[in-house]
Structure formats: C-alpha cells, structure tokens
Coordinates of C-alpha atoms and ligand atoms in Angstrom, one line a residue:
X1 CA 7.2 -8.8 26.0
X2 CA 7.4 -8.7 22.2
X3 CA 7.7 -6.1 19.8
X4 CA 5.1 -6.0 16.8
X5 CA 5.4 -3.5 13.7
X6 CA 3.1 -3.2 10.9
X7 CA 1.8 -0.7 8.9
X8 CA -0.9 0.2 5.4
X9 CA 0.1 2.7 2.8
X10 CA -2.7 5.6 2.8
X11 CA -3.4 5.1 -0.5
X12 CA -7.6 4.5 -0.3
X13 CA -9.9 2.4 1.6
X14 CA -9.0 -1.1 3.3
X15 CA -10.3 -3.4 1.8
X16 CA -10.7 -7.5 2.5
X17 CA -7.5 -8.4 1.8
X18 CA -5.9 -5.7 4.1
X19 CA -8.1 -7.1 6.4
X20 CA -7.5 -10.5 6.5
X21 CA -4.0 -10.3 5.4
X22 CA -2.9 -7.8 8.1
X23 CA -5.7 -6.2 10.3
X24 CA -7.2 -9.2 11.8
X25 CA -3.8 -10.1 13.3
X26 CA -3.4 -6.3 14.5
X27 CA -6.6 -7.3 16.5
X28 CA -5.5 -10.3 18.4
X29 CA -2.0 -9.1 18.7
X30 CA -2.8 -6.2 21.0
X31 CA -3.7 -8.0 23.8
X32 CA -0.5 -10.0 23.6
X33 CA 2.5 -8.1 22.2
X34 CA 4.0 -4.7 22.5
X35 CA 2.2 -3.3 19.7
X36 CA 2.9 -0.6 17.0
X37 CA 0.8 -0.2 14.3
X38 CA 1.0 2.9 11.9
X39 CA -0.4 4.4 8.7
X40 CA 2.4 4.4 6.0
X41 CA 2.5 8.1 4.8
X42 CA 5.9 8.8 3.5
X43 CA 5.3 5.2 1.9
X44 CA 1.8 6.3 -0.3
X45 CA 4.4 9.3 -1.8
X46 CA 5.8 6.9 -4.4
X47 CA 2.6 7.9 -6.6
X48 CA 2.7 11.4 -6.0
X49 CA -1.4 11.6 -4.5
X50 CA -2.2 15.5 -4.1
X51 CA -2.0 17.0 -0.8
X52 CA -5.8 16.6 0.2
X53 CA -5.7 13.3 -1.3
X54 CA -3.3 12.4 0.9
X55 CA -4.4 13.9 3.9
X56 CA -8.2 12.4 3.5
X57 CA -6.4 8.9 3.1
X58 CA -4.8 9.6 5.9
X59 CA -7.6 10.1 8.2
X60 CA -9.9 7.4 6.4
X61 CA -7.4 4.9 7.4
X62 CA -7.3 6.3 10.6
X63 CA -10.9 5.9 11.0
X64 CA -11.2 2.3 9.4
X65 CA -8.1 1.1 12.0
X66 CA -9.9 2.2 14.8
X67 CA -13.2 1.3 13.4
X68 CA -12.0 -2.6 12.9
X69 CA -11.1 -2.2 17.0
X70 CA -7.6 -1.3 17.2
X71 CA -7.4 0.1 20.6
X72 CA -5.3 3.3 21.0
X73 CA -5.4 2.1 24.7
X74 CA -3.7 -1.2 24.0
X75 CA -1.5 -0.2 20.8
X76 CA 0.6 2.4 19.5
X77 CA -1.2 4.1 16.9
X78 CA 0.6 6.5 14.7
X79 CA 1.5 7.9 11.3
X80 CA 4.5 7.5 9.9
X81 CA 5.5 11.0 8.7
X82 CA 5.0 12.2 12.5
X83 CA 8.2 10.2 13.6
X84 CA 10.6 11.8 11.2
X85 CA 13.7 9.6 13.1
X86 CA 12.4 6.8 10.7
X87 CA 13.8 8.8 8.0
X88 CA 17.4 9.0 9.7
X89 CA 17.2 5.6 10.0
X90 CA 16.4 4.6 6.5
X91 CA 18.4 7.2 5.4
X92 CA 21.4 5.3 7.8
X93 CA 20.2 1.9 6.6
X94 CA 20.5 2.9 3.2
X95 CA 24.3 3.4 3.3
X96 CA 24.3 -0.5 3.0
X97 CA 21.9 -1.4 0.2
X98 CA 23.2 -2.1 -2.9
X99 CA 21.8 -1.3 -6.1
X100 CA 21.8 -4.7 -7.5
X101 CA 19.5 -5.8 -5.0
X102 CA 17.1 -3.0 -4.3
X103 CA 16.4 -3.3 -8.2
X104 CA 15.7 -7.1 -8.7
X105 CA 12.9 -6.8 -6.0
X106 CA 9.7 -8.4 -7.1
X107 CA 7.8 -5.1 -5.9
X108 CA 10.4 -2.7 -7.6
X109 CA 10.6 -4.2 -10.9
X110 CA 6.5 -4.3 -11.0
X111 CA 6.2 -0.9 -10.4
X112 CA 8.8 0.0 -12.4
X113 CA 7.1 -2.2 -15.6
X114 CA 3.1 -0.7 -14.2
X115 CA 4.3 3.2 -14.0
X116 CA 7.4 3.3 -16.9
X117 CA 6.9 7.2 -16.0
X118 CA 7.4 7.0 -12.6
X119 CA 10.4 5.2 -11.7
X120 CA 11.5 7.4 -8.7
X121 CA 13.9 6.7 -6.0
X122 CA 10.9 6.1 -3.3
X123 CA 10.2 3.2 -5.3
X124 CA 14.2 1.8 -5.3
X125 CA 14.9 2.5 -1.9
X126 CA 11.4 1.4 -0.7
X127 CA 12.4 -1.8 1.1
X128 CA 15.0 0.1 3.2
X129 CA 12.7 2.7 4.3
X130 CA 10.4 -0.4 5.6
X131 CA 13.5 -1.4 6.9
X132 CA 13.3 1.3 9.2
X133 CA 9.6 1.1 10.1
X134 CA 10.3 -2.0 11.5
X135 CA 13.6 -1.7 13.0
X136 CA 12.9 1.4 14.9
X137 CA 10.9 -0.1 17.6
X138 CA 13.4 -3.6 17.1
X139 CA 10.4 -5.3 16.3
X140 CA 10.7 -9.4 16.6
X141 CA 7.1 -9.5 14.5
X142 CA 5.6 -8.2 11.9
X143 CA 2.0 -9.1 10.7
X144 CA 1.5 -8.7 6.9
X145 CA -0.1 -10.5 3.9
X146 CA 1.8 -13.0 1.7
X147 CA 2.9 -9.9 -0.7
X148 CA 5.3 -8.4 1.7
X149 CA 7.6 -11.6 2.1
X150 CA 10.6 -10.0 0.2
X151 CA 10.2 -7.0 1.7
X152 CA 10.7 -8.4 5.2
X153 CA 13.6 -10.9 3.3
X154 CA 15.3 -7.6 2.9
X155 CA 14.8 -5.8 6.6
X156 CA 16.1 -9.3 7.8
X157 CA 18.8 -8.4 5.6
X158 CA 19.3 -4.8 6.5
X159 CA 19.8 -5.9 9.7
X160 CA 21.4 -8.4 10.2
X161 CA 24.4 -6.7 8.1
X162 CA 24.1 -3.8 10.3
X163 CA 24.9 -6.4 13.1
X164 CA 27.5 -8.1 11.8
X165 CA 29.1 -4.5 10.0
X166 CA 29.1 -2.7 13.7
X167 CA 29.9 -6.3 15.4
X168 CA 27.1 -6.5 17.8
X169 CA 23.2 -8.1 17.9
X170 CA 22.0 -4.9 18.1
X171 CA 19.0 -5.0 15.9
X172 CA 17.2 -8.4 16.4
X173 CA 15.9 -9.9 12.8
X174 CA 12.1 -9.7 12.8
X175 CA 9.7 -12.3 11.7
X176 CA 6.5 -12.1 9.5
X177 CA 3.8 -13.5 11.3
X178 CA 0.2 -14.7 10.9
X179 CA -1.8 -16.6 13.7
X180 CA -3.2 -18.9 10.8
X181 CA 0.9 -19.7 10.3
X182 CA 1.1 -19.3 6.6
X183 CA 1.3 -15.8 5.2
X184 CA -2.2 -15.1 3.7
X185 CA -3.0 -14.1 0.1
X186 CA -6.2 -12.9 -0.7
X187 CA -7.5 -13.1 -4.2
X188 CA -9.3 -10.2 -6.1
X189 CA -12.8 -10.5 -8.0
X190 CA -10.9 -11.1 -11.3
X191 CA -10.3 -14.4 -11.3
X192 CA -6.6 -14.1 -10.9
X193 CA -4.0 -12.7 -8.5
X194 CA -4.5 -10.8 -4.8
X195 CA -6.6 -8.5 -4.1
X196 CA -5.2 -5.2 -4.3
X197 CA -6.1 -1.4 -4.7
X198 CA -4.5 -0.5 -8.1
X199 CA -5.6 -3.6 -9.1
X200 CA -9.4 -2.6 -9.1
X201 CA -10.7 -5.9 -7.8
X202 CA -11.2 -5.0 -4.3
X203 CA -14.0 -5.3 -1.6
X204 CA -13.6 -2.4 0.8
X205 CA -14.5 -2.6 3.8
X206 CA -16.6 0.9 3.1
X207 CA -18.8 -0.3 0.4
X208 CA -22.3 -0.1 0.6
X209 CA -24.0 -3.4 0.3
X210 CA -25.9 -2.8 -2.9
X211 CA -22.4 -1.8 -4.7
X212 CA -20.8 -4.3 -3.0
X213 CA -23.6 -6.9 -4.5
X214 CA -23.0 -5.9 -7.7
X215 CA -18.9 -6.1 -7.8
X216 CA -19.2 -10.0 -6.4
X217 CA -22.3 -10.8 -8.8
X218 CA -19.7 -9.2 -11.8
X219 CA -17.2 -11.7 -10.0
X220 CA -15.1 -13.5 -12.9
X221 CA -16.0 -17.5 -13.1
X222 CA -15.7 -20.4 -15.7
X223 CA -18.1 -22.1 -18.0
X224 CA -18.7 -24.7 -14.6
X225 CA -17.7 -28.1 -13.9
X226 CA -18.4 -31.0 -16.7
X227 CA -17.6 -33.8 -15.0
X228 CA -18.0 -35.3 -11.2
X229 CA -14.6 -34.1 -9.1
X230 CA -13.5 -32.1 -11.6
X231 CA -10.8 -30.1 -10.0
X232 CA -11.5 -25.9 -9.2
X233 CA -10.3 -23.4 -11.8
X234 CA -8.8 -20.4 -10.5
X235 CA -11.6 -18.3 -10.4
X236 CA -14.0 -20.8 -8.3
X237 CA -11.0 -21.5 -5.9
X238 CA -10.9 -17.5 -5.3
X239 CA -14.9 -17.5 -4.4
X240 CA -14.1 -20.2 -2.1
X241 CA -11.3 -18.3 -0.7
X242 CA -13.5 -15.3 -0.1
X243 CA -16.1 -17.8 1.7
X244 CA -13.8 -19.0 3.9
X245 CA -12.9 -16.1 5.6
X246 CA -16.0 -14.5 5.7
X247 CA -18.8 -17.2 5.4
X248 CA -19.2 -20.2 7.7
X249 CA -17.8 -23.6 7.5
X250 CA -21.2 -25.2 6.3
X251 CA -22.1 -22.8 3.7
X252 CA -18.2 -23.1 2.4
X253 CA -19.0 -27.1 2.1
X254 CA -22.0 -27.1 0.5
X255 CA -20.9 -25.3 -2.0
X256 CA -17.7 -27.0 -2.8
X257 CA -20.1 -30.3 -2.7
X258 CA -22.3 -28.7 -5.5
X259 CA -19.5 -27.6 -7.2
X260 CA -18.1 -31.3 -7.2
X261 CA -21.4 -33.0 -8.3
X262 CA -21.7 -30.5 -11.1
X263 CA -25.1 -28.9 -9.4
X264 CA -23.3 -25.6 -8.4
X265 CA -25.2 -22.3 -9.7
X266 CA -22.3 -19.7 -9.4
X267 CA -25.1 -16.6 -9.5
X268 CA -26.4 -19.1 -5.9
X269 CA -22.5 -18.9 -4.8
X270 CA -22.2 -15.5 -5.7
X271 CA -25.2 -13.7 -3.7
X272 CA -24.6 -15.9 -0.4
X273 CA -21.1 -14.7 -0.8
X274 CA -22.0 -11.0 -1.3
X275 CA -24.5 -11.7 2.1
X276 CA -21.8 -13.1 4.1
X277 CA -19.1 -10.3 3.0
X278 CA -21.7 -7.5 3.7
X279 CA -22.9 -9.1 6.8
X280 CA -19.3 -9.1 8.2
X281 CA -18.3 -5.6 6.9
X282 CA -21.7 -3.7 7.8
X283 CA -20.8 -3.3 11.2
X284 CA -17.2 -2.0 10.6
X285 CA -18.8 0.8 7.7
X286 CA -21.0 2.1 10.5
X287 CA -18.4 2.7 13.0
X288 CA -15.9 3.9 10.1
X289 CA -18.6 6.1 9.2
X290 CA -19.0 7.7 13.0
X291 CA -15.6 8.1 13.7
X292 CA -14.6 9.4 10.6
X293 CA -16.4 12.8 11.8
X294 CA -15.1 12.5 15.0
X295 CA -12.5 15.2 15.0
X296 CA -11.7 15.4 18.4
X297 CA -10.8 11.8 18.7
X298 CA -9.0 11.4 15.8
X299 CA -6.6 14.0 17.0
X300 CA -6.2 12.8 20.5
X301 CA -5.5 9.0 19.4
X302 CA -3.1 10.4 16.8
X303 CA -0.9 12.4 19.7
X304 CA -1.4 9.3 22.0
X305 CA 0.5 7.5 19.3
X306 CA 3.0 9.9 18.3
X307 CA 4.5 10.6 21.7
X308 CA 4.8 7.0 22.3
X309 CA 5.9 6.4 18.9
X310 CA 8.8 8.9 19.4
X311 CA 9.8 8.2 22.2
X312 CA 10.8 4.6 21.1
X313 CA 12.3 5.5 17.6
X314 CA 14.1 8.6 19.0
X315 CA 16.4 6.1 21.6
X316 CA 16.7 4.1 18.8
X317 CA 18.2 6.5 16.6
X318 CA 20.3 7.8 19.4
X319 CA 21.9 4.5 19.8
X320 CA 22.4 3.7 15.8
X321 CA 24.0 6.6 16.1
X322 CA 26.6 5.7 18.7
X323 CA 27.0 2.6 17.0
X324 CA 27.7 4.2 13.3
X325 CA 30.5 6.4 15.7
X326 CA 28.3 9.8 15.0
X327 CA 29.3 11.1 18.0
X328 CA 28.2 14.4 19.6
X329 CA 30.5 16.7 20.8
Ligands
LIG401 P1 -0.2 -2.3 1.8 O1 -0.6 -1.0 2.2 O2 -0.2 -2.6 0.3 O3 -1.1 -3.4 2.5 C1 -1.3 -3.4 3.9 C2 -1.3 -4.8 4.5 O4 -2.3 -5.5 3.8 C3 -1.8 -6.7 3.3 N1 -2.5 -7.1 2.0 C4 -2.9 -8.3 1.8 N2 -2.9 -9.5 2.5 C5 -3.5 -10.5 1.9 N3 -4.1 -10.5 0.7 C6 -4.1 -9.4 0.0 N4 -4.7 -9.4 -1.2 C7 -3.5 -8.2 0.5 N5 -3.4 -7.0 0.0 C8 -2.7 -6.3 1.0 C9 -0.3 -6.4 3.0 O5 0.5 -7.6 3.0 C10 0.0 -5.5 4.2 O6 0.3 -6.3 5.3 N6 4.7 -2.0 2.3 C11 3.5 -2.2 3.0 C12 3.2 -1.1 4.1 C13 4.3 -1.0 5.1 C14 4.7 -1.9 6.1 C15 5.8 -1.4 6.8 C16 4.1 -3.2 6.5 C17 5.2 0.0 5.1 N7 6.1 -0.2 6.1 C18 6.4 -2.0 7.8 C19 4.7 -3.8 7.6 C20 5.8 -3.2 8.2 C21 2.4 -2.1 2.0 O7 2.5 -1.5 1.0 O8 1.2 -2.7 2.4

C-alpha cells in the first residue's frame, strides 16, 4: 500500500482553502493509502506565536481535523513536535542544501520581503525540514494546495540527491497529489490571490454564519459586465471559484449565465454564496465545537498517533543513519 504525508501549520483556524486545497483529499485518502497526517508545530515557530497561542492552535486544529472526519482509526494522526526524529532528519537533510537555493524559494523570499524583521533560519531552512516530514514515513504522496509546489520541488530534490550521494534508491521521490488532478488554488475574498491566513481574506471553517455573511457580502467585485460575453474579471472568477466547490452545479450556471447576459446582481451572487458556504461548514463548526472540549479524546487520538508516528520515523532514522556511516559502537 502507499504512503501519504501531509500536514497544516498551527497557526489559526482552517479555513476553505485548507479545506479544499488539502483536507478534502486527507478524507478520501484514508480509506485508500497508508495515511499520515499531522499538525505542523515546529513549522508555525517561524513567527514566534506565544506559548498558549501555540498550544490552543494546536488543539483547535486538532479538533477541526477530526471534526472534518479524519479517522484516528484509519490514519495516523499526530503532531509534529512529538516525533522529534523529524528533526534529526532535517537536521541530516540539511547537510546538502545549499544556500543559493533555499534563498531563491518563492515562499522564502515572500516572507523575507512580508516580515523584514524576521528573517530567521526556520524560514531558510523551511523546505528541508518539510523535507523531512515527508521523507520520514518515505511517503510516495503528498496532498497539498497549489502553494506548496516548490516546496515538494525541493523534497523531490533533497532526496533524490540523498540517493544518488549514498548510491542507493533509498528514499523514494514523493508526488503532490489532488484527486481533482491539478493542484488546487483557492482564492481569498479580496479579489486577488489565494486564500490564506495572514492574508486576512479567509472563510474559516469556525465562523458563525452571520460573520461569515458579512465577510462574503464585503467580498471585492467590479463595476459588472457592460457588454454580452464580456469575459470574468478576477474578482467574479474567484466568486465563481468559491461556488464551485461549495455550491451546486445549477446554481454555479445560472449565475455565470446572468453574469454573461449582463443581468447578474453580485449582492444575489453574494448571499447564495454566503448560504451555500455556511450550509457546507455548519455541520463541521458543530462538531469542531464538541470536540474541542473533549479532553479525553483529544489526548487518546493524539497518543494513538504518536506511537505510530514513531515508530515509523524512528526506523527511518535508524537506517539514514547507517546509510550516512553514523555507526554505533
Ligand atoms: P499551510 O498550513 O499553509 O496550509 C495547509 C494546507 O492547505 C493548503 N492551502 C491551500 N490550498 C488551496 N488554496 C488555498 N488558498 C490554500 N491555502 C492553504 C496548503 O497547500 C496545504 O496543503 N508547509 C505547509 C505545511 C507542511 C506540510 C508538510 C504539508 C509542513 N510540512 C509536509 C505537506 C507535507 C504549510 O505551510 O501549509
């Protein structure tokens, strides 16, 4: 059977595009692969959160996993920081990235230009520790959104010049995956770009529905169409993006047809979309909401996952480090 990694940085709520993006794959995937799925701890410390912060994230995203139906049964559900072998293994890994190209990353540079203040050596070395996330359990998939391409560009490369250094296919080069093929980007409520959580456009899948009316009925839009077929602006394509993942197939057409006979109301467009969104995230807030006090639980799935989590990175580790020739006497 297959081997799938993937993970989501503590670092607030999930919203829609974590959903879409990554989650919704988690769901299918469990019943088919050899799943891991984990909560990106260590990741979340590039922006320094304070230690409650972190912790509450923690558990929040805990909760929301569970409450979207990952299945502690099926999967391996974990956090990162309890499986401190992923840190020998970036810290291994990272013996062989250069420089050069840890700094020309898209998500380095970014960071670098959004937080001038903040440039820390978590954020360089961030694609190797990913690296290791993945490459611990030898995954051969890994389910993300569109905005973690280069990252995975960069395990493939980690690994595969592990292989090739050491002379033996010992790590296999994982693929990014998504059941709908292509990677998925979804956008924000600002009319440009992905959705994202320092981005402040995001549609979590906590929000109450009267806040959560409000943020889509704010939604950024044009002055509307002028002329018959007039091709979508970026801000009406993104509304229709929304709608198709959340709304049905119907209500997505009519609206594109009123949008190309210039009859479209956007504030019409906007409140089915808020309906659909709300209908489709109202039952995940309960159960988020239930589980989030369920103590007990929380802890049990969370040593369910880390023994099994262990377990697999620890014989990883153990053989890296035969291979590397850091031999025990
Ligand atoms: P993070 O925490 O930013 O996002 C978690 C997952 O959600 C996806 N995602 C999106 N997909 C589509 N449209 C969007 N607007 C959108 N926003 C977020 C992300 O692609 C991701 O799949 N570096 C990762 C966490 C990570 C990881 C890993 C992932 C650490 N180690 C190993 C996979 C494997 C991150 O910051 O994702």
């Amino acid at each position: 059977m297959q081997t799938v990694v993937s993970g989501i940085r503590p670092t607030g709520n999930l919203h829609l595009g974590n959903y879409f993006g990554a989650v919704k794959n988690f769901l299918r995937m469990q019943d088919e692969y050899n799943c891991y799925f984990f909560i990106a701890d260590y990741h979340s410390l590039t922006t320094h959160p304070t230690p409650q912060d972190l912790h509450n994230n923690v558990r929040q995203v805990l909760a929301e996993y569970l409450a979207c139906g990952l299945d502690p049964e099926k999967s391996t559900i974990y956090i990162q920081s309890d499986v401190p072998a992923i840190a020998e293994l970036s810290m291994l890994l990272g013996m062989n990235a250069y420089l050069g190209e840890l700094e020309r990353t898209t998500s380095f540079k970014d960071k670098a230009r959004k937080q001038p203040n903040n440039v820390n050596a978590g954020l360089l070395t961030y694609p190797v520790l990913m690296a290791a996330d993945i490459l611990i359990h030898k995954a051969d998939k890994v389910p993300v959104g569109k905005d973690q391409e280069q990252n995975l560009e960069m395990t493939r490369k980690f690994a595969g010049r592990f292989n090739h250094m050491y002379k033996q296919e010992y790590f296999k080069i994982p693929q990014s995956f998504n059941y709908g093929e292509a990677l998925v980007k979804i956008p924000g409520l600002d009319g440009s770009g992905k959705m994202g959580k320092s981005e402040g456009n995001g549609i979590y899948l906590i929000d109450e529905p009267k806040p959560l009316q409000k943020k889509v009925m704010r939604a950024v839009t044009d002055s509307g169409p002028t002329e018959p077929n007039s091709p979508i602006t970026e801000p009406i394509q993104n509304l229709f993006t929304l709608m198709e993942v959340v709304s049905t197939p119907d209500t997505l057409q009519y609206f594109k047809d009123k949008y190309a006979s210039c009859e479209i109301r956007y504030g019409d467009l906007k409140k089915q979309l808020a309906e659909d969104i709300n209908k489709f995230t109202t039952p995940i807030r309960e159960k988020i909401v239930s589980i989030r006090e369920d103590e007990e639980y929380l802890r049990k799935v969370v040593k369910m996952g880390r023994e099994k989590a262990q377990e697999s990175a620890a014989q990883t580790v153990e053989e890296v480090r035969q291979i590397i020739g850091l031999k025990r006497f």
